[in-house]
mmCIF file of C-alpha atoms in Angstrom:
data_model
loop_
_atom_site.group_PDB
_atom_site.id
_atom_site.type_symbol
_atom_site.label_atom_id
_atom_site.label_comp_id
_atom_site.label_asym_id
_atom_site.label_seq_id
_atom_site.Cartn_x
_atom_site.Cartn_y
_atom_site.Cartn_z
ATOM 1 C CA MET A 1055 12.026 58.106 -73.682
ATOM 2 C CA PRO A 1056 9.119 59.690 -76.300
ATOM 3 C CA ARG A 1057 6.408 57.681 -77.250
ATOM 4 C CA ILE A 1058 6.535 56.390 -81.031
ATOM 5 C CA VAL A 1059 2.996 56.536 -82.409
ATOM 6 C CA HIS A 1060 4.393 54.892 -85.695
ATOM 7 C CA ASP A 1061 4.202 51.744 -86.474
ATOM 8 C CA PRO A 1062 7.554 49.987 -88.328
ATOM 9 C CA THR A 1063 6.712 46.943 -89.295
ATOM 10 C CA GLN A 1064 4.267 47.830 -92.252
ATOM 11 C CA ASP A 1065 7.429 50.821 -94.012
ATOM 12 C CA ILE A 1066 9.245 49.865 -96.933
ATOM 13 C CA CYS A 1067 12.590 50.853 -97.919
ATOM 14 C CA PRO A 1068 13.274 52.907 -100.703
ATOM 15 C CA ASP A 1069 14.012 51.798 -104.071
ATOM 16 C CA TYR A 1070 17.900 53.691 -104.004
ATOM 17 C CA LEU A 1071 18.310 52.137 -107.459
ATOM 18 C CA SER A 1072 15.166 54.005 -109.343
ATOM 19 C CA ASP A 1073 16.048 57.413 -110.955
ATOM 20 C CA ALA A 1074 14.008 59.378 -107.697
ATOM 21 C CA TYR A 1075 17.082 58.918 -105.755
ATOM 22 C CA LEU A 1076 19.251 60.251 -109.358
ATOM 23 C CA ALA A 1077 20.445 63.422 -107.444
ATOM 24 C CA VAL A 1078 21.210 61.311 -103.896
ATOM 25 C CA ARG A 1079 23.003 58.820 -105.867
ATOM 26 C CA THR A 1080 25.130 61.210 -108.002
ATOM 27 C CA ALA A 1081 26.691 63.541 -105.314
ATOM 28 C CA PHE A 1082 27.099 60.406 -103.488
ATOM 29 C CA ALA A 1083 29.543 58.645 -106.081
ATOM 30 C CA ALA A 1084 31.132 62.186 -106.367
ATOM 31 C CA ALA A 1085 32.083 62.724 -102.523
ATOM 32 C CA GLN A 1086 33.272 59.304 -101.978
ATOM 33 C CA GLY A 1087 34.668 57.728 -105.365
ATOM 34 C CA PHE A 1088 31.561 55.123 -105.405
ATOM 35 C CA THR A 1089 29.336 53.829 -108.161
ATOM 36 C CA PRO A 1090 25.721 54.778 -108.232
ATOM 37 C CA GLU A 1091 25.296 50.937 -107.471
ATOM 38 C CA ALA A 1092 27.500 51.077 -104.484
ATOM 39 C CA VAL A 1093 25.495 54.087 -102.909
ATOM 40 C CA ALA A 1094 22.629 52.434 -103.351
ATOM 41 C CA ALA A 1095 23.642 49.297 -101.352
ATOM 42 C CA THR A 1096 25.345 52.242 -98.812
ATOM 43 C CA LEU A 1097 22.198 53.718 -98.437
ATOM 44 C CA THR A 1098 19.474 50.376 -98.178
ATOM 45 C CA THR A 1099 21.942 48.867 -95.644
ATOM 46 C CA ALA A 1100 22.058 52.181 -93.445
ATOM 47 C CA TRP A 1101 17.863 52.501 -94.576
ATOM 48 C CA GLU A 1102 17.492 48.617 -92.971
ATOM 49 C CA ALA A 1103 19.576 49.761 -89.825
ATOM 50 C CA ALA A 1104 17.629 52.181 -88.687
ATOM 51 C CA HIS A 1105 14.559 50.529 -89.652
ATOM 52 C CA LEU A 1106 15.541 47.369 -86.897
ATOM 53 C CA THR A 1107 16.328 49.789 -85.049
ATOM 54 C CA GLN A 1108 12.501 51.383 -85.021
ATOM 55 C CA VAL A 1109 11.176 47.992 -85.242
ATOM 56 C CA THR A 1110 13.046 46.487 -82.109
ATOM 57 C CA ALA A 1111 11.786 50.432 -80.213
ATOM 58 C CA TRP A 1112 8.651 49.234 -81.177
ATOM 59 C CA GLU A 1113 8.429 45.917 -80.321
ATOM 60 C CA ALA A 1114 9.789 46.465 -76.514
ATOM 61 C CA GLN A 1115 7.226 49.859 -76.782
ATOM 62 C CA TYR A 1116 4.247 46.958 -77.913
ATOM 63 C CA LEU A 1117 5.237 44.518 -75.015
ATOM 64 C CA ALA A 1118 4.788 47.097 -72.054
ATOM 65 C CA ASP A 1119 1.946 48.361 -73.300
ATOM 66 C CA HIS A 1120 1.336 44.547 -73.336
ATOM 67 C CA GLU A 1121 1.613 44.115 -69.211
ATOM 68 C CA ALA A 1122 0.527 47.434 -68.761
ATOM 69 C CA GLU A 1123 -2.634 45.866 -69.236
ATOM 70 C CA ASN A 1124 -1.877 43.301 -68.140
ATOM 71 C CA GLU A 1125 -1.526 44.795 -64.402
ATOM 72 C CA ARG A 1126 -4.419 47.361 -65.085
ATOM 73 C CA GLN A 1127 -6.776 43.968 -66.433
ATOM 74 C CA ALA A 1128 -5.424 42.205 -62.981
ATOM 75 C CA GLU A 1129 -6.269 44.944 -60.802
ATOM 76 C CA GLU A 1130 -9.594 45.677 -62.192
ATOM 77 C CA ASP A 1131 -10.551 42.080 -62.377
ATOM 78 C CA GLU A 1132 -8.749 41.656 -58.517
ATOM 79 C CA ASN A 1133 -11.173 45.263 -57.757
ATOM 80 C CA THR A 1134 -14.574 44.032 -58.987
ATOM 81 C CA ARG A 1135 -13.768 40.258 -57.722
ATOM 82 C CA ARG A 1136 -13.112 42.442 -53.630
ATOM 83 C CA ILE A 1137 -15.787 43.985 -54.614
ATOM 84 C CA ALA A 1138 -18.567 41.579 -55.429
ATOM 85 C CA LEU A 1139 -17.110 39.596 -52.108
ATOM 86 C CA GLN A 1140 -18.394 42.637 -50.203
ATOM 87 C CA GLU A 1141 -21.241 42.904 -51.499
ATOM 88 C CA ALA A 1142 -21.849 39.249 -50.681
ATOM 89 C CA ARG A 1143 -20.746 39.864 -47.050
ATOM 90 C CA GLU A 1144 -22.833 42.677 -47.159
ATOM 91 C CA GLU A 1145 -26.427 40.628 -48.160
ATOM 92 C CA ALA A 1146 -25.109 37.784 -46.176
ATOM 93 C CA ALA A 1147 -25.220 39.561 -42.568
ATOM 94 C CA GLU A 1148 -27.844 41.273 -44.160
ATOM 95 C CA LYS A 1149 -29.939 38.335 -44.734
ATOM 96 C CA ARG A 1150 -28.518 36.901 -41.007
ATOM 97 C CA THR A 1151 -29.985 40.462 -39.596
ATOM 98 C CA ARG A 1152 -34.056 39.497 -41.024
ATOM 99 C CA GLU A 1153 -33.332 36.468 -39.768
ATOM 100 C CA LYS A 1154 -32.915 36.993 -36.528
ATOM 101 C CA LYS A 1155 -35.861 40.697 -36.092
ATOM 102 C CA LYS A 1156 -38.250 38.239 -38.157
ATOM 103 C CA PRO A 1157 -41.116 36.571 -35.935
ATOM 104 C CA LYS A 1158 -40.566 32.811 -35.313
ATOM 105 C CA LEU A 1159 -42.877 29.987 -36.027
ATOM 106 C CA ALA A 1160 -42.834 27.707 -32.976
ATOM 107 C CA PRO A 1161 -43.912 23.966 -34.307
ATOM 108 C CA PHE A 1162 -47.456 22.731 -33.858
ATOM 109 C CA ALA A 1163 -48.505 19.011 -33.189
ATOM 110 C CA ASP A 1164 -50.612 17.544 -35.709
ATOM 111 C CA ASP A 1165 -52.505 15.428 -33.494
ATOM 112 C CA VAL A 1166 -53.198 18.453 -30.349
ATOM 113 C CA ALA A 1167 -56.396 20.442 -31.313
ATOM 114 C CA VAL A 1168 -57.292 24.003 -29.355
ATOM 115 C CA PRO A 1169 -56.337 24.605 -25.725
ATOM 116 C CA ASP A 1170 -59.680 24.000 -23.323
ATOM 117 C CA GLU A 1171 -59.155 27.432 -21.733
ATOM 118 C CA VAL A 1172 -58.692 30.706 -23.614
ATOM 119 C CA GLN A 1173 -55.007 32.720 -22.625
ATOM 120 C CA LEU A 1174 -55.703 35.729 -21.644
ATOM 121 C CA ARG A 1175 -53.897 37.879 -23.806
ATOM 122 C CA PRO A 1176 -52.963 41.185 -21.130
ATOM 123 C CA SER A 1177 -52.967 44.833 -22.813
ATOM 124 C CA GLN A 1178 -49.737 46.307 -24.803
ATOM 125 C CA PHE A 1179 -49.948 49.421 -22.324
ATOM 126 C CA ALA A 1180 -49.330 46.944 -19.290
ATOM 127 C CA LEU A 1181 -47.139 45.052 -21.655
ATOM 128 C CA HIS A 1182 -45.088 47.106 -22.370
ATOM 129 C CA LYS A 1183 -44.896 49.294 -18.865
ATOM 130 C CA LEU A 1184 -43.200 45.021 -18.003
ATOM 131 C CA GLU A 1185 -40.876 45.401 -20.828
ATOM 132 C CA LEU A 1186 -39.368 48.836 -18.387
ATOM 133 C CA TYR A 1187 -40.047 47.114 -15.003
ATOM 134 C CA GLU A 1188 -42.450 49.645 -13.931
ATOM 135 C CA TYR A 1189 -45.000 49.001 -12.119
ATOM 136 C CA VAL A 1190 -48.654 48.202 -13.374
ATOM 137 C CA GLU A 1191 -51.595 47.744 -11.966
ATOM 138 C CA LEU A 1192 -52.543 43.868 -11.560
ATOM 139 C CA TRP A 1193 -56.276 44.913 -12.854
ATOM 140 C CA TYR A 1194 -54.713 44.773 -16.780
ATOM 141 C CA PHE A 1195 -53.649 40.604 -15.921
ATOM 142 C CA THR A 1196 -57.717 39.981 -14.692
ATOM 143 C CA GLN A 1197 -60.046 38.581 -17.087
ATOM 144 C CA GLU A 1198 -61.878 41.939 -16.927
ATOM 145 C CA GLY A 1199 -58.607 44.063 -18.499
ATOM 146 C CA CYS A 1200 -57.836 41.109 -20.521
ATOM 147 C CA LEU A 1201 -61.174 41.528 -22.173
ATOM 148 C CA GLU A 1202 -61.304 44.985 -22.205
ATOM 149 C CA ALA A 1203 -58.149 44.930 -23.760
ATOM 150 C CA ARG A 1204 -59.155 42.617 -26.107
ATOM 151 C CA LYS A 1205 -62.603 44.782 -27.565
ATOM 152 C CA SER A 1206 -59.674 47.957 -28.139
ATOM 153 C CA GLN A 1207 -56.843 45.533 -29.725
ATOM 154 C CA ARG A 1208 -59.698 45.141 -32.790
ATOM 155 C CA ALA A 1209 -59.012 49.046 -33.687
ATOM 156 C CA ALA A 1210 -55.629 48.317 -33.465
ATOM 157 C CA ALA A 1211 -55.372 48.899 -37.651
ATOM 158 C CA ASN A 1212 -56.415 52.325 -37.535
ATOM 159 C CA GLU A 1213 -54.347 53.247 -34.698
ATOM 160 C CA ALA A 1214 -51.981 55.928 -34.843
ATOM 161 C CA TYR A 1215 -48.594 55.281 -33.457
ATOM 162 C CA GLY A 1216 -45.869 57.138 -31.188
ATOM 163 C CA ILE A 1217 -42.038 57.107 -30.643
ATOM 164 C CA THR A 1218 -40.214 55.739 -28.065
ATOM 165 C CA THR A 1219 -37.333 54.090 -27.722
ATOM 166 C CA LEU A 1220 -36.374 50.074 -26.200
ATOM 167 C CA GLY A 1221 -34.037 48.592 -23.983
ATOM 168 C CA PRO A 1222 -30.177 49.769 -22.839
ATOM 169 C CA ASP A 1223 -28.832 51.678 -26.595
ATOM 170 C CA GLU A 1224 -32.156 53.387 -26.649
ATOM 171 C CA LEU A 1225 -32.968 52.409 -29.888
ATOM 172 C CA MET A 1226 -36.286 54.820 -31.384
ATOM 173 C CA ALA A 1227 -39.203 52.608 -32.341
ATOM 174 C CA LEU A 1228 -42.223 52.983 -33.550
ATOM 175 C CA LYS A 1229 -45.813 51.864 -31.353
ATOM 176 C CA PRO A 1230 -49.508 52.615 -31.349
ATOM 177 C CA VAL A 1231 -49.867 55.056 -28.849
ATOM 178 C CA ALA A 1232 -52.125 52.486 -27.179
ATOM 179 C CA SER A 1233 -48.990 51.225 -25.536
ATOM 180 C CA PHE A 1234 -49.337 54.429 -23.789
ATOM 181 C CA LYS A 1235 -52.807 55.089 -23.012
ATOM 182 C CA GLY A 1236 -54.487 53.041 -19.955
ATOM 183 C CA SER A 1237 -57.658 51.967 -19.211
ATOM 184 C CA THR A 1238 -59.692 54.505 -17.759
ATOM 185 C CA LYS A 1239 -61.295 51.052 -16.524
ATOM 186 C CA ALA A 1240 -58.650 50.143 -14.582
ATOM 187 C CA ILE A 1241 -59.413 49.470 -10.831
ATOM 188 C CA PRO A 1242 -56.376 50.101 -7.966
ATOM 189 C CA ASP A 1243 -55.278 47.404 -6.221
ATOM 190 C CA GLN A 1244 -56.626 47.592 -2.966
ATOM 191 C CA ASP A 1245 -60.332 47.408 -4.555
ATOM 192 C CA LEU A 1246 -59.825 44.092 -6.183
ATOM 193 C CA THR A 1247 -61.283 41.637 -4.700
ATOM 194 C CA TRP A 1248 -59.015 38.452 -3.522
ATOM 195 C CA ARG A 1249 -60.002 36.248 -6.849
ATOM 196 C CA GLN A 1250 -59.358 39.018 -8.932
ATOM 197 C CA MET A 1251 -55.803 38.837 -8.072
ATOM 198 C CA SER A 1252 -55.385 35.470 -7.864
ATOM 199 C CA THR A 1253 -56.529 34.845 -11.235
ATOM 200 C CA ALA A 1254 -53.966 38.087 -12.463
ATOM 201 C CA LYS A 1255 -50.739 37.230 -10.647
ATOM 202 C CA ASN A 1256 -50.555 34.562 -13.199
ATOM 203 C CA CYS A 1257 -51.042 35.565 -15.945
ATOM 204 C CA LEU A 1258 -48.537 39.118 -14.685
ATOM 205 C CA LEU A 1259 -46.223 36.201 -14.216
ATOM 206 C CA ALA A 1260 -47.017 33.834 -17.955
ATOM 207 C CA SER A 1261 -46.783 38.179 -19.207
ATOM 208 C CA MET A 1262 -42.448 38.492 -17.720
ATOM 209 C CA ALA A 1263 -41.801 35.899 -18.784
ATOM 210 C CA LYS A 1264 -43.118 36.617 -21.825
ATOM 211 C CA VAL A 1265 -41.364 39.656 -22.323
ATOM 212 C CA GLY A 1266 -38.119 38.931 -20.650
ATOM 213 C CA TRP A 1267 -37.483 38.867 -17.310
ATOM 214 C CA PRO A 1268 -35.499 36.759 -14.908
ATOM 215 C CA GLU A 1269 -36.291 33.766 -13.595
ATOM 216 C CA ARG A 1270 -34.215 35.096 -10.480
ATOM 217 C CA TYR A 1271 -36.747 37.579 -10.005
ATOM 218 C CA LEU A 1272 -39.974 36.425 -12.177
ATOM 219 C CA LEU A 1273 -39.892 33.489 -8.227
ATOM 220 C CA SER A 1274 -39.048 36.313 -5.931
ATOM 221 C CA LEU A 1275 -42.671 37.458 -6.896
ATOM 222 C CA ALA A 1276 -44.502 34.358 -7.400
ATOM 223 C CA LEU A 1277 -43.898 33.413 -3.420
ATOM 224 C CA PHE A 1278 -44.405 36.893 -2.376
ATOM 225 C CA PHE A 1279 -48.581 35.679 -4.233
ATOM 226 C CA HIS A 1280 -47.586 32.466 -2.217
ATOM 227 C CA HIS A 1281 -46.649 33.495 0.681
ATOM 228 C CA LEU A 1282 -49.983 36.342 0.770
ATOM 229 C CA ASP A 1283 -52.423 32.822 0.214
ATOM 230 C CA CYS A 1284 -51.016 31.119 3.013
ATOM 231 C CA SER A 1285 -50.668 34.102 5.155
ATOM 232 C CA PRO A 1286 -52.149 33.904 8.502
ATOM 233 C CA TRP A 1287 -53.414 37.255 7.756
ATOM 234 C CA ARG A 1288 -56.009 35.801 5.187
ATOM 235 C CA VAL A 1289 -58.250 34.555 8.324
ATOM 236 C CA ARG A 1290 -58.518 37.966 10.576
ATOM 237 C CA MET A 1291 -61.027 40.005 9.907
ATOM 238 C CA ASN A 1292 -60.446 42.389 7.155
ATOM 239 C CA GLY A 1293 -57.667 39.987 6.273
ATOM 240 C CA ASP A 1294 -58.483 39.772 2.124
ATOM 241 C CA GLN A 1295 -57.785 43.908 2.350
ATOM 242 C CA ILE A 1296 -55.471 43.923 4.325
ATOM 243 C CA LEU A 1297 -52.671 41.858 2.161
ATOM 244 C CA LEU A 1298 -54.468 43.487 -0.705
ATOM 245 C CA ARG A 1299 -53.212 47.010 0.314
ATOM 246 C CA TYR A 1300 -50.022 46.026 1.147
ATOM 247 C CA GLN A 1301 -49.978 43.651 -2.501
ATOM 248 C CA ALA A 1302 -50.184 47.457 -3.902
ATOM 249 C CA ARG A 1303 -47.779 49.300 -2.168
ATOM 250 C CA VAL A 1304 -45.329 47.034 -1.768
ATOM 251 C CA ARG A 1305 -45.219 45.944 -5.270
ATOM 252 C CA GLN A 1306 -45.290 49.484 -6.809
ATOM 253 C CA ASP A 1307 -41.869 49.882 -4.112
ATOM 254 C CA TRP A 1308 -40.514 46.659 -5.463
ATOM 255 C CA HIS A 1309 -40.320 48.259 -8.906
ATOM 256 C CA GLU A 1310 -39.403 51.214 -7.708
ATOM 257 C CA ALA A 1311 -36.452 50.499 -6.368
ATOM 258 C CA LEU A 1312 -36.007 47.711 -8.909
ATOM 259 C CA ARG A 1313 -35.578 51.003 -11.189
ATOM 260 C CA SER A 1314 -32.874 53.177 -9.264
ATOM 261 C CA ALA A 1315 -29.816 52.888 -9.302
ATOM 262 C CA ASP A 1316 -29.455 53.242 -6.146
ATOM 263 C CA GLY A 1317 -28.155 50.078 -3.946
ATOM 264 C CA ASP A 1318 -29.654 46.733 -4.109
ATOM 265 C CA ALA A 1319 -32.807 46.067 -4.188
ATOM 266 C CA PHE A 1320 -35.922 44.367 -1.369
ATOM 267 C CA ASN A 1321 -36.481 40.594 -2.230
ATOM 268 C CA ILE A 1322 -40.597 41.290 -2.326
ATOM 269 C CA SER A 1323 -40.953 37.711 -1.101
ATOM 270 C CA LEU A 1324 -40.063 37.501 2.390
ATOM 271 C CA LEU A 1325 -42.654 39.440 4.264
ATOM 272 C CA ASN A 1326 -42.905 42.660 6.003
ATOM 273 C CA ASP A 1327 -45.231 41.895 8.939
ATOM 274 C CA MET A 1328 -44.914 45.393 11.048
ATOM 275 C CA VAL A 1329 -45.574 46.563 7.226
ATOM 276 C CA ILE A 1330 -48.938 44.871 7.604
ATOM 277 C CA ARG A 1331 -49.963 45.887 10.499
ATOM 278 C CA SER A 1332 -49.588 49.433 10.430
ATOM 279 C CA ILE A 1333 -51.779 48.277 7.114
ATOM 280 C CA ALA A 1334 -54.645 46.930 9.193
ATOM 281 C CA ASP A 1335 -54.562 49.322 11.580
ATOM 282 C CA GLU A 1336 -54.952 51.928 8.433
ATOM 283 C CA ILE A 1337 -58.115 50.371 7.797
ATOM 284 C CA TRP A 1338 -59.240 49.434 11.090
ATOM 285 C CA ASP A 1339 -59.028 53.389 11.607
ATOM 286 C CA ASP A 1340 -61.066 53.460 8.623
ATOM 287 C CA HIS A 1341 -64.002 51.161 9.743
ATOM 288 C CA ARG A 1342 -64.051 52.968 12.758
ATOM 289 C CA ARG A 1343 -64.593 56.269 10.772
ATOM 290 C CA ALA A 1344 -67.184 55.292 8.357
ATOM 291 C CA SER A 1345 -69.378 53.311 11.507
ATOM 292 C CA THR A 1346 -68.638 56.849 13.510
ATOM 293 C CA THR A 1347 -70.188 58.828 10.233
ATOM 294 C CA THR A 1348 -73.213 56.665 9.934
ATOM 295 C CA VAL A 1349 -74.549 56.604 13.391
ATOM 296 C CA SER A 1350 -73.517 60.147 13.719
ATOM 297 C CA ASN A 1351 -76.109 60.468 10.487
#
């Protein structure tokens, strides 16, 4: 049905008794044999019937338009509510994500003073190696290594950044270039003193725990160092040097085995006396060659 564009409720019935309709009344009266008054009454009745039909159609169209507008408004309100709800959920999710990424502050006790000993803090390079489960020299966890790290960190605000990957998903992240650069002052494990190794192992184990190493691996490595401390080789000639070289080789092999996909790695806490004896032979041969060279000179 075509849309009604004219509002018939404002229409007024013509005055069919007026002079404007004289010709119509005369022709109609002659044709039908009615009086002019009867003709006017018939025309008025016909107009009113047609007008009623037009008003009924107009009102039906108005009601349909009103219902359609209500439905459209309801749909718009529902879409607005749904969008607002989705935005609220996304904002809540973003807030939770921000809260997860936000650094956590540990509580502090009002009556606890500064510790008597300042905690050793290894370099970002050493910690980055541990995060990747890679081998890193013990020197970085000695007092000397941590003091060197503190000096280098003073310029951290002005240093460049590089791109690295984190976690099994290999997410991209920015890290200071210091995270990738080792110190030129680092000393190989086998050249450390026993005292340096003993102090460094504690800092190493604490740092490994801090970056998320599983407790089982930490316990195995802690037992490894404990067994070295208690080894009967320590009272033998060159015993400390032998065990330092053993520690350097075995710990590096352990890290490589842990990162390898070729089967299970070995338990580092179980000392291999055959390897220790082999290293002892190497060192004794080194001393004999050094003595021979000295005598010949």
